[in-house]
Amino acid sequence: MTALASVAFEISISIGGLPVVVRTDSSEFSDLLKDRYGSFVNSALDPVFELDVELIPSVTTYEDEDLTVRVEHGRWILDRGDFHAECDPVRRHGWVRQSSNPYSIDGVLRILHSLLLAEHGGLLVHAASAVRNGKAFLFSGVSGAGKTTISRLAPPDAQVLTDEISYVRRTKSGYEACGTPFAGELARIGVNLSAPLEALYFLVQGPENRIEPIQPVEAARKLLRNILFFAHDEALVRMVFQSALDFANTVPVSKLIFTPDNRVWELIR
Amino acid sequence: MNVYPARSNQIAARMLGDEMMIMSPRDATLFSLNEAGALIWQSADGHTPVSEIVQRVCQEFDVEPDEARADVESFLSELAGHRILNFTEEAQ
């Protein structure tokens, strides 16, 4: 009998304190992941999910092709032009088929985290976020509202967690924002730290810097428009709806009207 | 003949402040109802007839029965049009 053995490389990528182990038999892909995820790579002993990646030869990929996320027989099925993944939320295990590139696994991880967060009252929000004086602030808005601008204007004592997708976890006492490696226009990955969430601001560019509080109903409506959620599954959508309302009821939400210069940060403390 | 409006059980709904937020998970459409709308929505339990809902609205908001009936029927029809509520001819 011939013993077949293949060398497997395991990389634990911990985002928002949730370690996901990615397993591959390619040392090249393993190195690529370590490089891509930098300080988010750790040696977690207790992963919340494990992904086996099957690499296929590079083909013309279609990252822009419509993403579909559906639940079939209790399994999460993720499809995009450049990857196919199936995850078993009970066994906490999944497999991914993609070519050797960092963008596809990045897409899989974003979706996987949105699903894992949904189970625990957390959210992925289309927002920049930063930590200042030990407190986290979220800056949300449509493309062009100023997420990248406000991140660029951040003073030295503020640490930008992300300029693109904010990771919000539910905690016993409220919420905390966590850095993510999901880069936006700044094209640099966020720092790997977290802090209690102090406020959510919806960005509006205007002639002066000021803050206008938003009532919870309007806050929930705006927040729901800016949550990243991909699954076409009624139970999961219901969970996200409840999470958004909990958030809007708990976290102060305001409009941040700002001129694009660094004086706006005088209001963020 | 009495008609009984019944909220769909395929939706997610919750009070937030004075408003009722409703989401249809099928297409993620979001609705928010004011106090009067929330009272009508909560009364649409499948065993309260429209006539009694009208009475509740009259008591709560001090409106004339004819005006209340027209408003309640129009509002319920609108919700039914969005498929988040339906009508039955017998109490459930």
Coordinates of C-alpha atoms in Angstrom, one line a residue:
Chain A
M1 CA 0.0 0.0 0.0
T2 CA 1.3 3.4 -0.8
A3 CA 0.9 6.0 1.8
L4 CA -0.3 9.2 0.3
A5 CA 0.5 12.3 2.1
S6 CA 0.4 15.9 1.1
V7 CA 1.9 18.8 3.0
A8 CA -0.7 21.2 4.2
F9 CA 0.0 24.7 5.2
E10 CA -2.3 26.3 7.8
I11 CA -2.7 30.1 8.2
S12 CA -4.8 31.5 11.0
I13 CA -6.3 34.8 10.0
S14 CA -7.9 36.5 13.0
I15 CA -10.3 39.4 12.2
G16 CA -12.5 40.9 14.9
G17 CA -11.0 38.3 17.3
L18 CA -12.5 35.5 15.2
P19 CA -9.7 33.2 14.0
V20 CA -10.4 31.5 10.6
V21 CA -7.9 28.8 9.6
V22 CA -7.1 28.7 5.9
R23 CA -5.6 25.4 4.8
T24 CA -3.7 25.0 1.5
D25 CA -1.2 22.6 0.0
S26 CA 0.6 25.4 -1.8
S27 CA 3.5 27.0 0.0
E28 CA 3.3 29.9 -2.5
F29 CA -0.3 30.6 -1.7
S30 CA 0.5 30.3 2.0
D31 CA 3.2 32.9 1.7
L32 CA 0.9 35.1 -0.3
L33 CA -1.7 35.0 2.5
K34 CA 0.9 35.8 5.2
D35 CA 2.0 38.7 3.2
R36 CA -1.6 39.9 2.5
Y37 CA -2.9 39.6 6.0
G38 CA 0.2 40.7 7.9
S39 CA -0.6 41.4 11.5
F40 CA -3.9 39.6 11.2
V41 CA -2.1 36.3 10.9
N42 CA -1.6 34.6 14.3
S43 CA -1.3 31.2 15.8
A44 CA -4.8 30.7 17.1
L45 CA -5.4 27.3 18.7
D46 CA -9.1 27.5 18.6
P47 CA -10.4 28.6 15.2
V48 CA -14.1 29.6 14.8
F49 CA -14.0 28.3 11.2
E50 CA -11.7 26.3 8.9
L51 CA -11.4 26.7 5.2
D52 CA -9.7 24.2 2.8
V53 CA -8.7 26.0 -0.3
E54 CA -8.4 24.0 -3.6
L55 CA -6.4 26.0 -6.1
I56 CA -7.2 25.7 -9.7
P57 CA -5.2 27.1 -12.6
S58 CA -5.6 30.8 -13.2
V59 CA -8.4 31.5 -15.5
T60 CA -10.0 34.7 -16.6
T61 CA -11.7 35.8 -13.4
Y62 CA -14.7 38.0 -13.0
E63 CA -14.5 39.7 -9.7
D64 CA -17.2 42.1 -10.8
E65 CA -19.6 39.2 -11.7
D66 CA -22.6 39.1 -9.4
L67 CA -22.0 37.5 -6.1
T68 CA -24.6 35.1 -4.9
V69 CA -24.8 33.8 -1.3
R70 CA -27.5 31.3 -0.6
V71 CA -28.4 28.7 2.0
E72 CA -28.9 25.2 0.7
H73 CA -29.6 22.3 3.1
G74 CA -28.2 24.3 5.9
R75 CA -24.9 25.1 4.0
W76 CA -23.8 28.5 2.9
I77 CA -23.0 28.5 -0.8
L78 CA -20.9 31.4 -2.1
D79 CA -20.5 32.0 -5.8
R80 CA -18.7 34.7 -7.7
G81 CA -17.0 34.7 -11.1
D82 CA -13.6 34.0 -9.4
F83 CA -14.5 31.6 -6.6
H84 CA -16.9 29.0 -5.4
A85 CA -17.2 28.1 -1.7
E86 CA -19.4 25.9 0.4
C87 CA -19.5 26.3 4.2
D88 CA -21.1 24.1 6.8
P89 CA -22.0 26.4 9.7
V90 CA -22.6 23.5 12.1
R91 CA -19.3 21.8 11.5
R92 CA -17.6 25.2 11.1
H93 CA -15.8 24.0 8.1
G94 CA -15.8 25.0 4.4
W95 CA -13.9 24.6 1.2
V96 CA -13.1 27.2 -1.4
R97 CA -12.2 26.7 -5.1
Q98 CA -10.2 29.6 -6.6
S99 CA -7.0 30.4 -8.4
S100 CA -3.9 31.5 -6.5
N101 CA -4.7 35.1 -5.8
P102 CA -5.5 37.2 -2.7
Y103 CA -8.6 38.9 -4.0
S104 CA -10.8 35.8 -4.1
I105 CA -10.0 34.6 -0.6
D106 CA -10.5 38.2 0.6
G107 CA -14.1 38.1 -0.9
V108 CA -14.7 34.7 0.8
L109 CA -13.5 36.0 4.2
R110 CA -15.7 39.2 4.0
I111 CA -18.8 37.1 3.3
L112 CA -17.9 34.5 5.9
H113 CA -17.4 37.2 8.6
S114 CA -20.6 38.9 7.7
L115 CA -22.4 35.6 8.3
L116 CA -20.5 34.8 11.5
L117 CA -21.2 38.3 12.8
A118 CA -24.9 38.1 12.0
E119 CA -25.1 35.2 14.4
H120 CA -23.9 37.3 17.3
G121 CA -25.5 40.7 16.7
G122 CA -22.5 42.2 14.9
L123 CA -22.4 43.9 11.6
L124 CA -20.1 44.7 8.7
V125 CA -20.8 48.4 7.9
H126 CA -19.8 50.3 4.8
A127 CA -17.8 52.8 6.9
A128 CA -14.4 54.1 7.7
S129 CA -13.4 53.7 11.4
A130 CA -10.8 55.0 13.6
V131 CA -9.7 54.9 17.3
R132 CA -8.9 58.0 19.2
N133 CA -8.4 58.3 23.0
G134 CA -9.3 54.7 23.4
K135 CA -12.7 55.1 21.7
A136 CA -13.8 54.0 18.3
F137 CA -15.7 56.1 15.8
L138 CA -17.4 55.0 12.6
F139 CA -17.8 57.2 9.5
S140 CA -20.4 55.9 7.1
G141 CA -21.8 57.2 3.8
V142 CA -22.3 56.3 0.2
S143 CA -19.3 56.2 -2.1
G144 CA -18.0 59.8 -2.5
A145 CA -19.4 60.9 0.9
G146 CA -15.8 61.2 2.3
K147 CA -14.8 58.0 4.0
T148 CA -11.4 58.0 2.4
T149 CA -11.0 61.7 2.9
I150 CA -11.7 61.6 6.6
S151 CA -9.3 58.7 7.0
R152 CA -6.6 60.6 5.2
L153 CA -7.2 63.7 7.5
A154 CA -6.9 61.6 10.7
P155 CA -4.4 63.2 13.1
P156 CA -1.4 61.3 14.3
D157 CA -3.1 60.3 17.6
A158 CA -5.9 58.6 15.7
Q159 CA -5.5 55.1 14.3
V160 CA -7.4 54.3 11.2
L161 CA -9.0 50.8 11.5
T162 CA -10.3 50.8 7.9
D163 CA -11.4 53.3 5.2
E164 CA -13.8 50.9 3.7
I165 CA -15.5 48.2 5.8
S166 CA -16.0 48.5 9.5
Y167 CA -16.2 45.5 11.6
V168 CA -18.6 45.9 14.6
R169 CA -18.9 43.3 17.3
R170 CA -21.5 43.1 20.0
T171 CA -20.1 43.0 23.5
K172 CA -21.6 42.6 26.9
S173 CA -21.6 46.4 27.4
G174 CA -22.3 47.6 23.9
Y175 CA -20.3 47.4 20.7
E176 CA -16.7 47.5 19.7
A177 CA -15.1 48.4 16.3
C178 CA -12.2 46.2 15.1
G179 CA -9.6 46.8 12.5
T180 CA -9.9 44.8 9.3
P181 CA -7.5 43.9 6.5
F182 CA -10.2 44.8 4.0
A183 CA -8.6 47.8 2.2
G184 CA -10.4 50.5 0.3
E185 CA -9.0 53.4 -1.7
L186 CA -6.2 54.0 0.8
A187 CA -5.0 50.6 -0.3
R188 CA -3.5 49.9 3.0
I189 CA -4.8 47.4 5.5
G190 CA -6.1 48.6 8.8
V191 CA -4.4 48.1 12.1
N192 CA -5.3 45.0 14.1
L193 CA -6.9 46.6 17.2
S194 CA -10.3 47.2 18.7
A195 CA -12.0 49.7 20.9
P196 CA -15.4 50.4 22.4
L197 CA -17.6 52.1 19.9
E198 CA -18.4 55.7 20.8
A199 CA -20.4 57.0 17.9
L200 CA -21.5 56.4 14.3
Y201 CA -21.4 59.4 12.0
F202 CA -23.0 59.7 8.6
L203 CA -20.8 61.9 6.5
V204 CA -22.1 64.9 4.6
Q205 CA -19.7 67.4 3.0
G206 CA -20.7 71.0 3.7
P207 CA -19.5 74.5 4.3
E208 CA -18.6 74.1 8.0
N209 CA -17.9 71.4 10.6
R210 CA -20.8 70.4 12.8
I211 CA -22.6 67.4 14.3
E212 CA -26.3 66.9 14.1
P213 CA -27.8 64.0 16.1
I214 CA -30.1 61.6 14.3
Q215 CA -33.1 60.0 15.9
P216 CA -33.0 56.1 16.2
V217 CA -35.6 55.5 13.5
E218 CA -33.7 57.5 10.9
A219 CA -30.4 56.1 12.2
A220 CA -31.7 52.5 11.7
R221 CA -33.0 53.3 8.2
K222 CA -29.6 54.8 7.2
L223 CA -27.7 52.0 8.8
L224 CA -29.6 49.3 7.1
R225 CA -28.7 50.9 3.8
N226 CA -25.0 50.7 4.7
I227 CA -24.7 47.2 6.1
L228 CA -22.8 44.7 4.0
F229 CA -24.8 41.6 3.9
F230 CA -24.9 39.2 1.0
A231 CA -27.1 36.2 1.9
H232 CA -30.5 35.8 0.3
D233 CA -31.9 34.0 3.3
E234 CA -34.9 35.2 5.3
A235 CA -33.7 34.0 8.7
L236 CA -30.3 35.7 8.3
V237 CA -31.9 38.9 7.0
R238 CA -34.2 38.9 10.0
M239 CA -31.2 38.6 12.3
V240 CA -29.4 41.5 10.6
F241 CA -32.6 43.6 10.8
Q242 CA -32.8 43.0 14.6
S243 CA -29.1 43.7 15.0
A244 CA -29.4 47.1 13.1
L245 CA -32.2 48.2 15.3
D246 CA -30.4 47.1 18.5
F247 CA -27.4 49.1 17.3
A248 CA -29.5 52.2 16.4
N249 CA -31.0 52.0 19.9
T250 CA -27.7 51.8 21.7
V251 CA -25.0 53.8 19.8
P252 CA -25.3 57.5 19.4
V253 CA -25.8 58.2 15.7
S254 CA -25.3 61.7 14.1
K255 CA -24.7 63.5 10.9
L256 CA -21.2 64.8 10.6
I257 CA -21.2 67.8 8.3
F258 CA -17.6 68.6 7.4
T259 CA -15.3 70.6 5.2
P260 CA -12.4 68.5 3.8
D261 CA -9.7 69.7 6.1
N262 CA -8.3 68.4 9.3
R263 CA -10.2 70.7 11.6
V264 CA -13.1 68.2 11.5
W265 CA -11.1 66.0 13.8
E266 CA -11.5 68.6 16.5
L267 CA -15.0 67.3 16.8
I268 CA -14.0 63.7 17.0
R269 CA -12.7 63.0 20.5
Chain B
M1 CA -69.5 41.0 6.6
N2 CA -66.4 41.4 8.8
V3 CA -62.9 41.2 7.4
Y4 CA -59.9 40.2 9.5
P5 CA -56.5 41.6 8.6
A6 CA -53.6 39.5 9.5
R7 CA -49.9 40.5 9.6
S8 CA -47.6 38.3 7.5
N9 CA -45.4 36.0 9.6
Q10 CA -42.8 36.3 6.8
I11 CA -41.6 39.7 8.1
A12 CA -39.5 41.1 10.8
A13 CA -41.0 44.0 12.8
R14 CA -40.1 45.9 15.9
M15 CA -41.0 49.2 17.7
L16 CA -38.2 51.8 17.7
G17 CA -39.1 54.9 19.6
D18 CA -42.6 55.8 18.5
E19 CA -42.4 54.1 15.1
M20 CA -42.9 50.5 14.0
M21 CA -40.1 49.3 11.7
I22 CA -41.0 46.5 9.4
M23 CA -38.7 44.6 7.0
S24 CA -39.7 42.1 4.4
P25 CA -36.7 39.7 4.4
R26 CA -37.7 38.4 1.0
D27 CA -36.6 41.6 -0.7
A28 CA -35.2 43.6 2.2
T29 CA -37.9 46.4 1.7
L30 CA -38.1 48.6 4.8
F31 CA -41.3 50.2 6.1
S32 CA -41.7 52.5 9.1
L33 CA -45.1 53.3 10.5
N34 CA -46.1 56.2 12.8
E35 CA -48.0 55.8 16.0
A36 CA -51.4 55.4 14.2
G37 CA -49.9 53.0 11.7
A38 CA -48.3 51.0 14.5
L39 CA -51.6 50.7 16.3
I40 CA -53.3 49.4 13.2
W41 CA -50.5 47.1 12.4
Q42 CA -50.5 45.6 15.9
S43 CA -54.3 45.2 15.8
A44 CA -54.0 43.2 12.5
D45 CA -53.7 39.9 14.4
G46 CA -56.0 37.8 12.3
H47 CA -58.8 37.8 14.9
T48 CA -59.7 41.5 15.2
P49 CA -62.1 42.7 12.6
V50 CA -61.6 46.0 10.7
S51 CA -64.6 47.5 12.5
E52 CA -62.9 47.0 15.8
I53 CA -59.6 48.4 14.6
V54 CA -61.5 51.5 13.4
Q55 CA -63.0 51.9 16.9
R56 CA -59.5 51.7 18.5
V57 CA -58.2 54.4 16.1
C58 CA -61.2 56.6 17.0
Q59 CA -60.6 56.2 20.7
E60 CA -56.9 56.7 20.5
F61 CA -56.7 59.6 18.0
D62 CA -60.0 61.4 18.4
V63 CA -61.1 61.2 14.8
E64 CA -64.6 60.7 13.3
P65 CA -65.6 57.1 12.6
D66 CA -66.2 57.7 8.8
E67 CA -62.8 59.4 8.4
A68 CA -61.1 56.7 10.5
R69 CA -62.7 53.9 8.5
A70 CA -61.6 55.3 5.2
D71 CA -58.0 55.8 6.5
V72 CA -57.8 52.4 8.1
E73 CA -59.1 50.6 5.0
S74 CA -56.8 52.5 2.7
F75 CA -53.8 51.9 5.0
L76 CA -54.5 48.2 5.3
S77 CA -54.9 47.9 1.5
E78 CA -51.6 49.5 1.0
L79 CA -49.9 47.1 3.4
A80 CA -51.6 44.2 1.7
G81 CA -50.3 45.6 -1.6
H82 CA -46.8 45.2 -0.3
R83 CA -47.7 41.6 0.7
I84 CA -46.9 42.1 4.4
L85 CA -50.5 41.6 5.4
N86 CA -53.5 39.7 4.1
F87 CA -57.2 39.5 4.7
T88 CA -59.3 36.6 5.8
E89 CA -63.1 36.3 6.1
E90 CA -62.9 34.3 9.3
A91 CA -61.1 35.0 12.5
Q92 CA -57.9 33.0 12.7

